[in-house]
Amino acid sequence: MLVRGTLVDIPTADGTADAYLAHPDDGRAHPGVILFTDAFGLRPHVEGMADRLAAAGYAVLAPNLFYRAGRAPVFDLPERIDLEQADELFGRIFPLIETLTPDANSRDADAYLRWLAESPLVQDGPVGLTGYCFGAMLALRAAASHPDRIAVAAGFHGGRLATDSPDSPHLGADRITAELYFGHADEDPSLPPEQIDRLAAALSAAGVRYRAEVYAGAPHGYTQADTSRYDAVAAERHWEALLGLLKRALPA
């Protein structure tokens, strides 16, 4: 399927978020999907992921999550990001992540969902979410803050999903109506076994429909082909799970 990708601007409560929109180039409306990036933000690799989803029949919006700090690319990234040599880069990224509070997440999700609802390229009705690294946390929070607008949400190698913090994402489980899927990374320090168990307990207690799998041998960041943590086998497994989830709930 031919795909068209364009850059768009989205009015938000805090300014204007630039984003990449990928959609089938057939003049028809398609189910909407929001792609929440990893900590390195909107970049060519992410645009390629959006294109692959669009080729499956979806209108995919990948926002610049750090738009408050400037238009993408917010960071000067190498073609291949070596996560073992990225301390300086993370020193610039982490302060921006900290600004994405639950309230800011909710405001942004509202703007993204409103934009999709108004676009002639997007079908009416609920949308799907997919998130990577800290983007999985944003997807989980959006599913809780906008339950009437989210049909499905997936998170891959997500971190800090069920911490001891009073604003931990798992605490919104009782507001979620979407079907969820998680592809956890194996031996991921950002999501240790106790957090995996805590997340599962919260979702089960709330009656949320979900499936969670630990991808054995896959490191944190396994889906990101422009980083040193990429795992091709685990990445393809993620695509199979994600597309299966979307096709079941949001047939293209």
Short mmCIF file of C-alpha atoms in Angstrom, two decimals:
data_model
loop_
_atom_site.label_atom_id
_atom_site.label_comp_id
_atom_site.label_asym_id
_atom_site.label_seq_id
_atom_site.Cartn_x
_atom_site.Cartn_y
_atom_site.Cartn_z
CA MET A 1 0.00 0.00 0.00
CA LEU A 2 1.36 3.42 -0.94
CA VAL A 3 1.93 5.71 2.04
CA ARG A 4 2.14 9.47 2.29
CA GLY A 5 4.02 11.15 5.13
CA THR A 6 3.71 14.84 6.02
CA LEU A 7 4.69 17.17 8.84
CA VAL A 8 1.77 18.78 10.67
CA ASP A 9 1.31 21.26 13.51
CA ILE A 10 -1.07 20.54 16.37
CA PRO A 11 -2.42 23.33 18.60
CA THR A 12 -2.12 22.38 22.28
CA ALA A 13 -2.88 24.07 25.57
CA ASP A 14 0.85 24.78 25.92
CA GLY A 15 1.78 25.83 22.40
CA THR A 16 2.12 24.02 19.08
CA ALA A 17 3.30 20.44 18.75
CA ASP A 18 4.94 19.47 15.50
CA ALA A 19 4.24 15.90 14.42
CA TYR A 20 4.68 13.41 11.61
CA LEU A 21 1.52 12.05 10.01
CA ALA A 22 1.65 8.90 7.89
CA HIS A 23 -1.41 7.54 6.11
CA PRO A 24 -2.37 5.37 3.13
CA ASP A 25 -2.23 7.43 -0.04
CA ASP A 26 -5.67 6.40 -1.25
CA GLY A 27 -7.83 9.42 -0.43
CA ARG A 28 -9.84 7.50 2.18
CA ALA A 29 -10.18 7.88 5.93
CA HIS A 30 -8.53 5.21 8.08
CA PRO A 31 -8.49 4.29 11.79
CA GLY A 32 -6.26 6.59 13.81
CA VAL A 33 -3.19 5.57 15.81
CA ILE A 34 -0.94 7.72 18.00
CA LEU A 35 2.69 6.65 18.24
CA PHE A 36 4.42 7.82 21.42
CA THR A 37 8.16 7.79 20.79
CA ASP A 38 10.99 6.67 23.02
CA ALA A 39 13.16 9.17 24.88
CA PHE A 40 15.12 10.14 21.75
CA GLY A 41 12.02 11.65 20.23
CA LEU A 42 10.73 12.19 16.72
CA ARG A 43 13.36 11.31 14.11
CA PRO A 44 13.68 9.43 10.79
CA HIS A 45 13.55 5.99 12.41
CA VAL A 46 10.26 6.84 14.12
CA GLU A 47 8.87 8.19 10.86
CA GLY A 48 9.73 4.82 9.31
CA MET A 49 7.82 3.03 12.04
CA ALA A 50 4.81 5.27 11.41
CA ASP A 51 5.07 4.52 7.68
CA ARG A 52 5.00 0.78 8.37
CA LEU A 53 1.84 1.14 10.45
CA ALA A 54 0.29 3.32 7.76
CA ALA A 55 1.04 0.66 5.16
CA ALA A 56 -1.16 -1.67 7.22
CA GLY A 57 -4.08 0.74 6.78
CA TYR A 58 -3.82 3.28 9.60
CA ALA A 59 -3.53 7.05 9.89
CA VAL A 60 -0.60 7.38 12.27
CA LEU A 61 0.31 10.49 14.23
CA ALA A 62 3.80 10.59 15.79
CA PRO A 63 4.06 13.81 17.84
CA ASN A 64 7.22 15.55 18.91
CA LEU A 65 6.70 14.87 22.61
CA PHE A 66 9.27 17.53 23.54
CA TYR A 67 7.69 20.32 21.48
CA ARG A 68 7.87 22.67 24.47
CA ALA A 69 11.66 22.65 24.02
CA GLY A 70 11.54 23.23 20.24
CA ARG A 71 10.69 21.57 16.97
CA ALA A 72 12.07 18.16 16.09
CA PRO A 73 14.79 17.11 16.06
CA VAL A 74 15.16 18.45 19.59
CA PHE A 75 18.43 16.54 20.06
CA ASP A 76 21.43 16.28 17.75
CA LEU A 77 21.45 12.51 17.31
CA PRO A 78 23.98 10.32 15.51
CA GLU A 79 22.76 7.93 12.82
CA ARG A 80 23.28 5.10 15.30
CA ILE A 81 22.80 5.86 18.99
CA ASP A 82 25.24 3.96 21.20
CA LEU A 83 23.40 3.66 24.51
CA GLU A 84 26.58 2.65 26.30
CA GLN A 85 28.13 6.02 25.40
CA ALA A 86 25.09 8.28 25.79
CA ASP A 87 25.48 9.77 29.27
CA GLU A 88 25.77 13.32 27.96
CA LEU A 89 22.74 12.85 25.73
CA PHE A 90 20.66 11.45 28.58
CA GLY A 91 21.72 14.43 30.67
CA ARG A 92 19.84 16.63 28.20
CA ILE A 93 16.89 14.27 27.77
CA PHE A 94 15.97 13.48 31.36
CA PRO A 95 15.10 17.08 32.36
CA LEU A 96 12.64 17.24 29.45
CA ILE A 97 11.08 13.93 30.43
CA GLU A 98 10.53 15.31 33.92
CA THR A 99 8.44 18.16 32.49
CA LEU A 100 5.95 15.68 31.04
CA THR A 101 3.86 15.43 34.19
CA PRO A 102 0.57 13.51 34.27
CA ASP A 103 -1.30 16.80 33.78
CA ALA A 104 0.86 17.73 30.79
CA ASN A 105 0.40 14.22 29.38
CA SER A 106 -3.37 14.58 29.65
CA ARG A 107 -3.42 18.00 27.99
CA ASP A 108 -1.24 16.78 25.15
CA ALA A 109 -3.27 13.61 24.63
CA ASP A 110 -6.41 15.74 24.47
CA ALA A 111 -4.86 17.88 21.73
CA TYR A 112 -3.63 14.90 19.71
CA LEU A 113 -6.99 13.14 19.94
CA ARG A 114 -8.88 16.31 19.01
CA TRP A 115 -6.66 16.80 15.97
CA LEU A 116 -7.27 13.24 14.81
CA ALA A 117 -11.02 13.63 15.32
CA GLU A 118 -11.01 16.72 13.09
CA SER A 119 -8.83 15.26 10.33
CA PRO A 120 -10.61 14.04 7.17
CA LEU A 121 -7.90 11.39 6.89
CA VAL A 122 -9.03 9.68 10.09
CA GLN A 123 -12.15 7.59 10.59
CA ASP A 124 -14.64 8.58 13.25
CA GLY A 125 -14.45 6.63 16.48
CA PRO A 126 -11.84 5.57 19.01
CA VAL A 127 -8.15 5.28 18.18
CA GLY A 128 -5.22 3.05 19.05
CA LEU A 129 -2.01 3.90 20.88
CA THR A 130 1.47 2.45 20.80
CA GLY A 131 4.34 3.62 22.98
CA TYR A 132 8.03 2.83 23.36
CA CYS A 133 10.33 3.25 26.35
CA PHE A 134 8.85 6.18 28.30
CA GLY A 135 6.28 6.49 25.50
CA ALA A 136 4.69 3.32 26.89
CA MET A 137 4.08 5.25 30.09
CA LEU A 138 2.44 8.06 28.12
CA ALA A 139 0.23 5.57 26.27
CA LEU A 140 -0.88 3.98 29.55
CA ARG A 141 -1.67 7.36 31.04
CA ALA A 142 -3.58 8.45 27.94
CA ALA A 143 -5.68 5.27 28.04
CA ALA A 144 -6.64 6.20 31.62
CA SER A 145 -7.23 9.92 31.03
CA HIS A 146 -9.28 9.47 27.82
CA PRO A 147 -11.03 6.10 28.15
CA ASP A 148 -13.86 7.06 25.81
CA ARG A 149 -11.41 7.76 22.97
CA ILE A 150 -8.99 4.83 23.22
CA ALA A 151 -9.84 1.36 21.89
CA VAL A 152 -6.44 -0.30 22.32
CA ALA A 153 -3.04 0.64 23.70
CA ALA A 154 0.29 -1.15 23.49
CA GLY A 155 3.56 -0.55 25.27
CA PHE A 156 6.97 -1.98 24.37
CA HIS A 157 10.06 -2.03 26.59
CA GLY A 158 8.23 0.46 28.78
CA GLY A 159 9.85 1.81 31.93
CA ARG A 160 8.52 2.99 35.31
CA LEU A 161 4.99 1.74 34.64
CA ALA A 162 4.28 0.68 38.23
CA THR A 163 6.48 2.51 40.70
CA ASP A 164 5.91 3.51 44.32
CA SER A 165 5.22 7.08 43.23
CA PRO A 166 1.76 8.53 43.98
CA ASP A 167 1.39 9.38 40.28
CA SER A 168 2.58 6.02 38.92
CA PRO A 169 0.79 5.15 35.65
CA HIS A 170 -0.57 1.82 36.96
CA LEU A 171 -2.74 3.68 39.47
CA GLY A 172 -5.06 4.77 36.66
CA ALA A 173 -5.99 1.17 35.81
CA ASP A 174 -9.53 1.51 37.15
CA ARG A 175 -10.28 4.19 34.52
CA ILE A 176 -9.07 2.16 31.52
CA THR A 177 -11.58 0.61 29.14
CA ALA A 178 -9.17 -0.12 26.27
CA GLU A 179 -7.61 -3.49 25.57
CA LEU A 180 -3.90 -3.41 26.42
CA TYR A 181 -0.77 -5.28 25.35
CA PHE A 182 2.70 -5.09 26.85
CA GLY A 183 5.91 -6.48 25.40
CA HIS A 184 8.31 -6.13 28.32
CA ALA A 185 12.07 -6.27 27.80
CA ASP A 186 13.95 -9.03 29.57
CA GLU A 187 15.98 -7.98 32.61
CA ASP A 188 15.03 -4.33 32.11
CA PRO A 189 16.26 -2.14 35.01
CA SER A 190 13.57 0.44 34.22
CA LEU A 191 10.85 -2.20 34.76
CA PRO A 192 12.07 -4.83 37.25
CA PRO A 193 9.98 -7.94 38.03
CA GLU A 194 8.28 -6.31 41.01
CA GLN A 195 6.92 -3.56 38.75
CA ILE A 196 5.75 -6.09 36.17
CA ASP A 197 3.88 -7.93 38.93
CA ARG A 198 2.46 -4.70 40.38
CA LEU A 199 1.20 -3.61 36.95
CA ALA A 200 -0.41 -6.99 36.31
CA ALA A 201 -2.10 -6.97 39.73
CA ALA A 202 -3.53 -3.48 39.17
CA LEU A 203 -4.86 -4.29 35.71
CA SER A 204 -6.37 -7.59 36.86
CA ALA A 205 -8.02 -5.98 39.89
CA ALA A 206 -9.55 -3.32 37.63
CA GLY A 207 -10.85 -5.91 35.16
CA VAL A 208 -8.79 -4.53 32.28
CA ARG A 209 -8.42 -6.77 29.23
CA TYR A 210 -4.71 -7.14 28.73
CA ARG A 211 -1.88 -9.40 27.73
CA ALA A 212 1.69 -8.99 28.95
CA GLU A 213 4.72 -10.89 27.74
CA VAL A 214 8.40 -10.72 28.64
CA TYR A 215 10.52 -10.96 25.51
CA ALA A 216 13.28 -13.31 26.63
CA GLY A 217 16.76 -12.05 25.86
CA ALA A 218 15.50 -8.73 24.46
CA PRO A 219 17.08 -5.60 25.97
CA HIS A 220 15.41 -2.32 26.78
CA GLY A 221 14.99 -0.50 23.46
CA TYR A 222 14.77 -3.63 21.35
CA THR A 223 12.43 -2.07 18.76
CA GLN A 224 14.64 0.89 17.91
CA ALA A 225 16.75 0.04 14.86
CA ASP A 226 18.89 3.20 15.14
CA THR A 227 20.22 2.27 18.60
CA SER A 228 22.72 -0.23 19.93
CA ARG A 229 19.96 -2.11 21.79
CA TYR A 230 18.05 -3.13 18.66
CA ASP A 231 17.03 -6.78 18.50
CA ALA A 232 15.64 -7.70 15.08
CA VAL A 233 13.87 -10.86 16.24
CA ALA A 234 12.17 -9.12 19.17
CA ALA A 235 11.29 -6.14 16.97
CA GLU A 236 9.47 -8.34 14.48
CA ARG A 237 7.67 -10.05 17.34
CA HIS A 238 6.54 -6.60 18.45
CA TRP A 239 5.18 -5.83 14.98
CA GLU A 240 3.22 -9.07 14.93
CA ALA A 241 1.70 -8.36 18.34
CA LEU A 242 0.93 -4.71 17.61
CA LEU A 243 -0.67 -5.28 14.23
CA GLY A 244 -2.66 -8.20 15.59
CA LEU A 245 -4.01 -6.02 18.39
CA LEU A 246 -4.91 -3.16 16.05
CA LYS A 247 -6.53 -5.35 13.40
CA ARG A 248 -8.69 -7.03 16.02
CA ALA A 249 -10.01 -3.82 17.58
CA LEU A 250 -9.58 -1.31 14.73
CA PRO A 251 -9.84 -3.22 11.46
CA ALA A 252 -8.35 -1.16 8.65
#
